[in-house]
Coordinates of C-alpha atoms and ligand atoms in Angstrom, one line a residue:
X60 CA 65.8 36.9 -45.0
X61 CA 65.8 40.7 -45.3
X62 CA 69.1 42.3 -45.3
X63 CA 70.1 44.2 -42.1
X64 CA 71.2 47.8 -42.8
X65 CA 72.9 49.7 -40.0
X66 CA 73.5 53.5 -40.1
X67 CA 76.6 54.4 -38.1
X68 CA 76.5 58.1 -37.7
X69 CA 79.8 58.2 -35.8
X70 CA 80.4 61.7 -34.3
X71 CA 77.7 63.3 -36.5
X72 CA 75.7 65.5 -36.9
X73 CA 76.8 68.6 -35.0
X74 CA 73.5 69.7 -33.6
X75 CA 70.3 68.1 -32.1
X76 CA 68.2 69.8 -34.7
X77 CA 70.1 68.1 -37.5
X78 CA 70.0 64.8 -35.6
X79 CA 66.2 65.1 -35.4
X80 CA 65.9 65.8 -39.1
X81 CA 68.2 63.0 -40.1
X82 CA 66.4 60.5 -37.8
X83 CA 62.9 61.5 -39.1
X84 CA 64.1 61.2 -42.8
X85 CA 65.7 57.9 -42.0
X86 CA 62.8 56.2 -40.3
X87 CA 62.6 53.3 -42.6
X88 CA 61.6 49.6 -41.9
X89 CA 64.6 47.4 -41.8
X90 CA 67.1 50.1 -40.7
X91 CA 69.0 50.4 -37.5
X92 CA 70.1 54.0 -36.6
X93 CA 73.1 54.4 -34.4
X94 CA 73.3 58.0 -33.4
X95 CA 75.7 59.5 -30.8
X96 CA 74.6 58.8 -27.3
X97 CA 73.5 62.4 -26.7
X98 CA 71.0 62.2 -29.6
X99 CA 69.5 58.8 -28.7
X100 CA 66.4 60.3 -27.0
X101 CA 65.6 62.8 -29.7
X102 CA 66.3 60.2 -32.5
X103 CA 64.1 57.6 -30.7
X104 CA 61.2 60.0 -30.6
X105 CA 61.3 60.3 -34.4
X106 CA 61.3 56.5 -35.1
X107 CA 58.3 54.5 -35.8
X108 CA 59.8 51.9 -38.3
X109 CA 63.6 52.0 -37.9
X110 CA 65.2 50.5 -34.7
X111 CA 67.7 52.2 -32.5
X112 CA 71.3 51.2 -32.0
X113 CA 74.3 52.6 -30.0
X114 CA 77.9 53.0 -31.1
X115 CA 79.4 51.5 -27.9
X116 CA 78.8 50.6 -24.3
X117 CA 80.8 50.0 -21.2
X118 CA 81.0 46.5 -19.5
X119 CA 80.0 47.7 -16.0
X120 CA 76.5 48.5 -15.1
X121 CA 77.0 51.4 -12.7
X122 CA 80.0 52.9 -10.7
X123 CA 83.0 55.1 -10.9
X124 CA 83.6 54.9 -14.7
X125 CA 83.8 58.6 -15.8
X126 CA 82.3 59.1 -19.2
X127 CA 81.0 55.7 -19.8
X128 CA 77.6 54.4 -20.7
X129 CA 76.2 51.0 -19.7
X130 CA 74.0 48.5 -21.5
X131 CA 71.3 49.0 -18.9
X132 CA 71.2 52.8 -19.6
X133 CA 71.1 52.2 -23.3
X134 CA 68.0 49.9 -22.8
X135 CA 66.3 52.9 -21.1
X136 CA 66.4 54.6 -24.4
X137 CA 64.9 51.7 -26.4
X138 CA 68.3 50.7 -27.8
X139 CA 68.2 47.2 -29.3
X140 CA 71.6 46.9 -31.1
X141 CA 75.1 48.0 -30.0
X142 CA 78.2 48.4 -32.2
X143 CA 81.2 46.9 -30.4
X144 CA 84.9 47.0 -31.3
X145 CA 84.7 49.5 -34.2
X146 CA 88.1 49.9 -35.7
X147 CA 87.9 53.7 -35.0
X148 CA 87.8 52.8 -31.3
X149 CA 90.4 50.2 -31.5
X150 CA 92.7 52.6 -33.3
X151 CA 92.0 56.0 -31.8
X152 CA 91.2 54.9 -28.2
X153 CA 93.3 51.8 -27.8
X154 CA 90.3 49.4 -27.4
X155 CA 91.7 45.9 -27.2
X156 CA 90.2 42.5 -28.1
X157 CA 89.9 41.8 -24.3
X158 CA 87.9 45.0 -23.8
X159 CA 85.8 44.0 -26.8
X160 CA 85.2 40.6 -25.1
X161 CA 83.9 42.3 -21.9
X162 CA 81.6 44.5 -23.9
X163 CA 80.2 41.7 -25.9
X164 CA 79.4 39.8 -22.7
X165 CA 77.8 42.9 -21.1
X166 CA 75.7 43.4 -24.2
X167 CA 74.4 39.8 -24.3
X168 CA 73.7 39.9 -20.6
X169 CA 71.5 42.9 -21.1
X170 CA 69.7 41.5 -24.0
X171 CA 71.2 43.9 -26.5
X172 CA 72.2 42.5 -29.9
X173 CA 76.0 43.1 -30.4
X174 CA 77.4 44.1 -33.7
X175 CA 81.0 42.9 -33.5
X176 CA 83.3 44.7 -35.9
X177 CA 86.3 42.9 -37.2
X178 CA 88.7 43.7 -40.0
X179 CA 92.3 44.2 -41.0
X180 CA 94.6 47.2 -41.6
X181 CA 96.0 47.9 -45.1
X182 CA 99.4 46.5 -43.9
X183 CA 97.9 43.3 -42.7
X184 CA 95.8 43.0 -45.9
X185 CA 98.8 43.4 -48.1
X186 CA 100.8 40.9 -46.1
X187 CA 98.0 38.3 -46.6
X188 CA 97.0 38.3 -42.9
X189 CA 93.4 39.4 -43.1
X190 CA 91.9 36.0 -42.1
X191 CA 94.4 35.6 -39.2
X192 CA 93.4 39.0 -37.8
X193 CA 89.7 38.4 -38.2
X194 CA 90.0 34.9 -36.6
X195 CA 91.8 36.5 -33.6
X196 CA 89.3 39.3 -33.2
X197 CA 86.3 36.8 -33.3
X198 CA 87.9 34.2 -31.0
X199 CA 88.9 36.7 -28.4
X200 CA 85.9 38.9 -28.8
X201 CA 83.5 36.0 -28.0
X202 CA 85.8 34.4 -25.4
X203 CA 83.9 35.7 -22.4
X204 CA 80.6 34.2 -23.4
X205 CA 79.6 30.8 -21.8
X206 CA 78.7 27.9 -24.1
X207 CA 75.0 28.1 -23.2
X208 CA 74.7 31.9 -23.9
X209 CA 76.6 31.4 -27.2
X210 CA 74.3 28.7 -28.5
X211 CA 71.2 30.9 -28.4
X212 CA 73.0 34.1 -29.3
X213 CA 71.7 36.6 -31.8
X214 CA 74.8 38.4 -33.0
X215 CA 75.9 40.5 -36.0
X216 CA 79.4 40.4 -37.3
X217 CA 80.4 43.3 -39.4
X218 CA 83.5 42.7 -41.6
X219 CA 85.0 46.1 -42.1
X220 CA 88.4 46.2 -43.7
X221 CA 90.0 49.3 -42.1
X222 CA 91.4 50.4 -45.4
X223 CA 88.0 50.5 -46.9
X224 CA 86.3 52.6 -44.2
X225 CA 85.6 56.2 -45.2
X226 CA 88.0 56.0 -48.1
X227 CA 85.6 55.7 -51.0
X228 CA 87.6 52.6 -51.8
X229 CA 85.4 49.5 -50.8
X230 CA 86.5 45.9 -50.7
X231 CA 85.7 43.8 -53.7
X232 CA 82.3 42.0 -53.2
X233 CA 84.2 38.7 -54.0
X234 CA 86.6 39.2 -51.1
X235 CA 83.8 40.4 -48.8
X236 CA 81.9 37.2 -49.6
X237 CA 85.0 35.0 -49.0
X238 CA 85.4 36.7 -45.6
X239 CA 81.8 36.2 -44.8
X240 CA 82.1 32.5 -45.4
X241 CA 85.3 32.5 -43.4
X242 CA 83.6 34.2 -40.4
X243 CA 80.8 31.6 -40.4
X244 CA 83.2 28.7 -40.8
X245 CA 85.4 30.0 -38.0
X246 CA 82.5 30.2 -35.6
X247 CA 81.2 26.8 -36.4
X248 CA 84.6 25.1 -36.2
X249 CA 85.3 26.8 -32.8
X250 CA 82.8 24.4 -31.4
X251 CA 79.6 26.5 -30.9
X252 CA 76.5 26.4 -33.0
X253 CA 76.7 30.2 -33.4
X254 CA 75.4 31.5 -36.6
X255 CA 75.9 35.3 -36.8
X256 CA 74.3 37.7 -39.4
X257 CA 77.4 38.7 -41.4
X258 CA 77.3 42.1 -42.9
X259 CA 79.9 44.2 -44.8
X260 CA 81.1 47.7 -44.0
X261 CA 83.5 50.1 -45.7
X262 CA 82.5 52.8 -48.2
X263 CA 79.1 51.3 -49.0
X264 CA 77.0 53.8 -51.1
X265 CA 73.9 53.6 -53.3
X266 CA 76.3 53.2 -56.2
X267 CA 77.9 49.9 -55.0
X268 CA 75.3 48.5 -52.7
X269 CA 73.8 46.2 -55.3
X270 CA 77.2 44.6 -56.0
X271 CA 77.4 43.5 -52.3
X272 CA 73.7 42.7 -51.7
X273 CA 73.3 40.4 -54.7
X274 CA 75.4 37.9 -52.9
X275 CA 73.4 35.9 -50.3
X276 CA 76.4 35.6 -48.1
X277 CA 76.4 39.4 -47.5
X278 CA 73.5 39.7 -45.1
X279 CA 73.5 43.5 -44.8
X280 CA 75.7 46.5 -44.4
X281 CA 77.2 48.8 -41.9
X282 CA 77.0 52.3 -43.5
X283 CA 79.0 55.3 -42.2
X284 CA 79.3 58.4 -44.4
X285 CA 76.4 57.5 -46.7
X286 CA 74.0 57.2 -43.8
X287 CA 74.3 61.0 -43.1
X288 CA 72.1 61.7 -46.0
X289 CA 68.5 60.5 -45.5
X290 CA 67.9 60.1 -49.3
X291 CA 71.1 58.1 -49.8
X292 CA 70.4 55.6 -46.9
X293 CA 66.8 55.2 -48.2
X294 CA 68.2 54.2 -51.6
X295 CA 70.6 51.7 -50.0
X296 CA 67.7 50.1 -48.0
X297 CA 65.5 50.0 -51.2
X298 CA 68.3 48.2 -53.0
X299 CA 68.6 45.7 -50.2
X300 CA 64.9 44.9 -50.5
X301 CA 65.5 43.4 -54.0
X302 CA 66.9 40.4 -52.3
Ligands
PGA552 P1 82.0 54.3 -44.2 O1 82.1 53.8 -42.7 O2 80.7 53.8 -44.7 O3 82.0 55.8 -44.0 O4 83.2 53.8 -44.9 C1 81.6 52.5 -42.3 C2 81.9 52.2 -40.9 O5 82.9 52.7 -40.3 O6 81.1 51.6 -40.2

């Protein structure tokens, strides 16, 4: 199966013009572009081959929730995927596992494909607690789904060790493979027949992409910094096609 490459632009770029240029340069088959909300419409207009994703959503549909965006609103823009529980939101905005669970449920109900981000801090990693943290984030994150919705669910799980994000210091491919296996095993043993697409994120570039993609367990990548250069993300997608 083709690898899934997701470009997470985060709070970039600064202007609409730059967003248009980046989107048109990144219109590649097999790529999901996640621009900031305000650029979704312009980015969407540039895309013929790439698909559109969002970086977050709120769990309610409409109502008095200042500053929030709902899954239904995202669908109006042609959004197919939505990143949920990114560590930058967990750390900077206090997003909890329980909030993540509500967002996952809302995304599934709206027919959006959730990209559930999980991963441990440096301290948790050094203390040998990575699996414990990932297991908790997965279990609570999916806890609001009913058994019937889970069994037919298309979901992406992004293993993103926090210490590897934006640091230029990626995890080892061996560790990422072990965690990908752990994620699949955790979801099987938790009693549902859920088989997520497991991808890796954290300082993926064109230089190291092959080291991850050559492992069948790594089914794609969530790419931050390197997705802000159209040429770079193109090379990453090209590398993924070797497998
Ligand atoms: P990075 O970000 O590629 O810049 O490390 C990845 C992410 O946070 O999704």
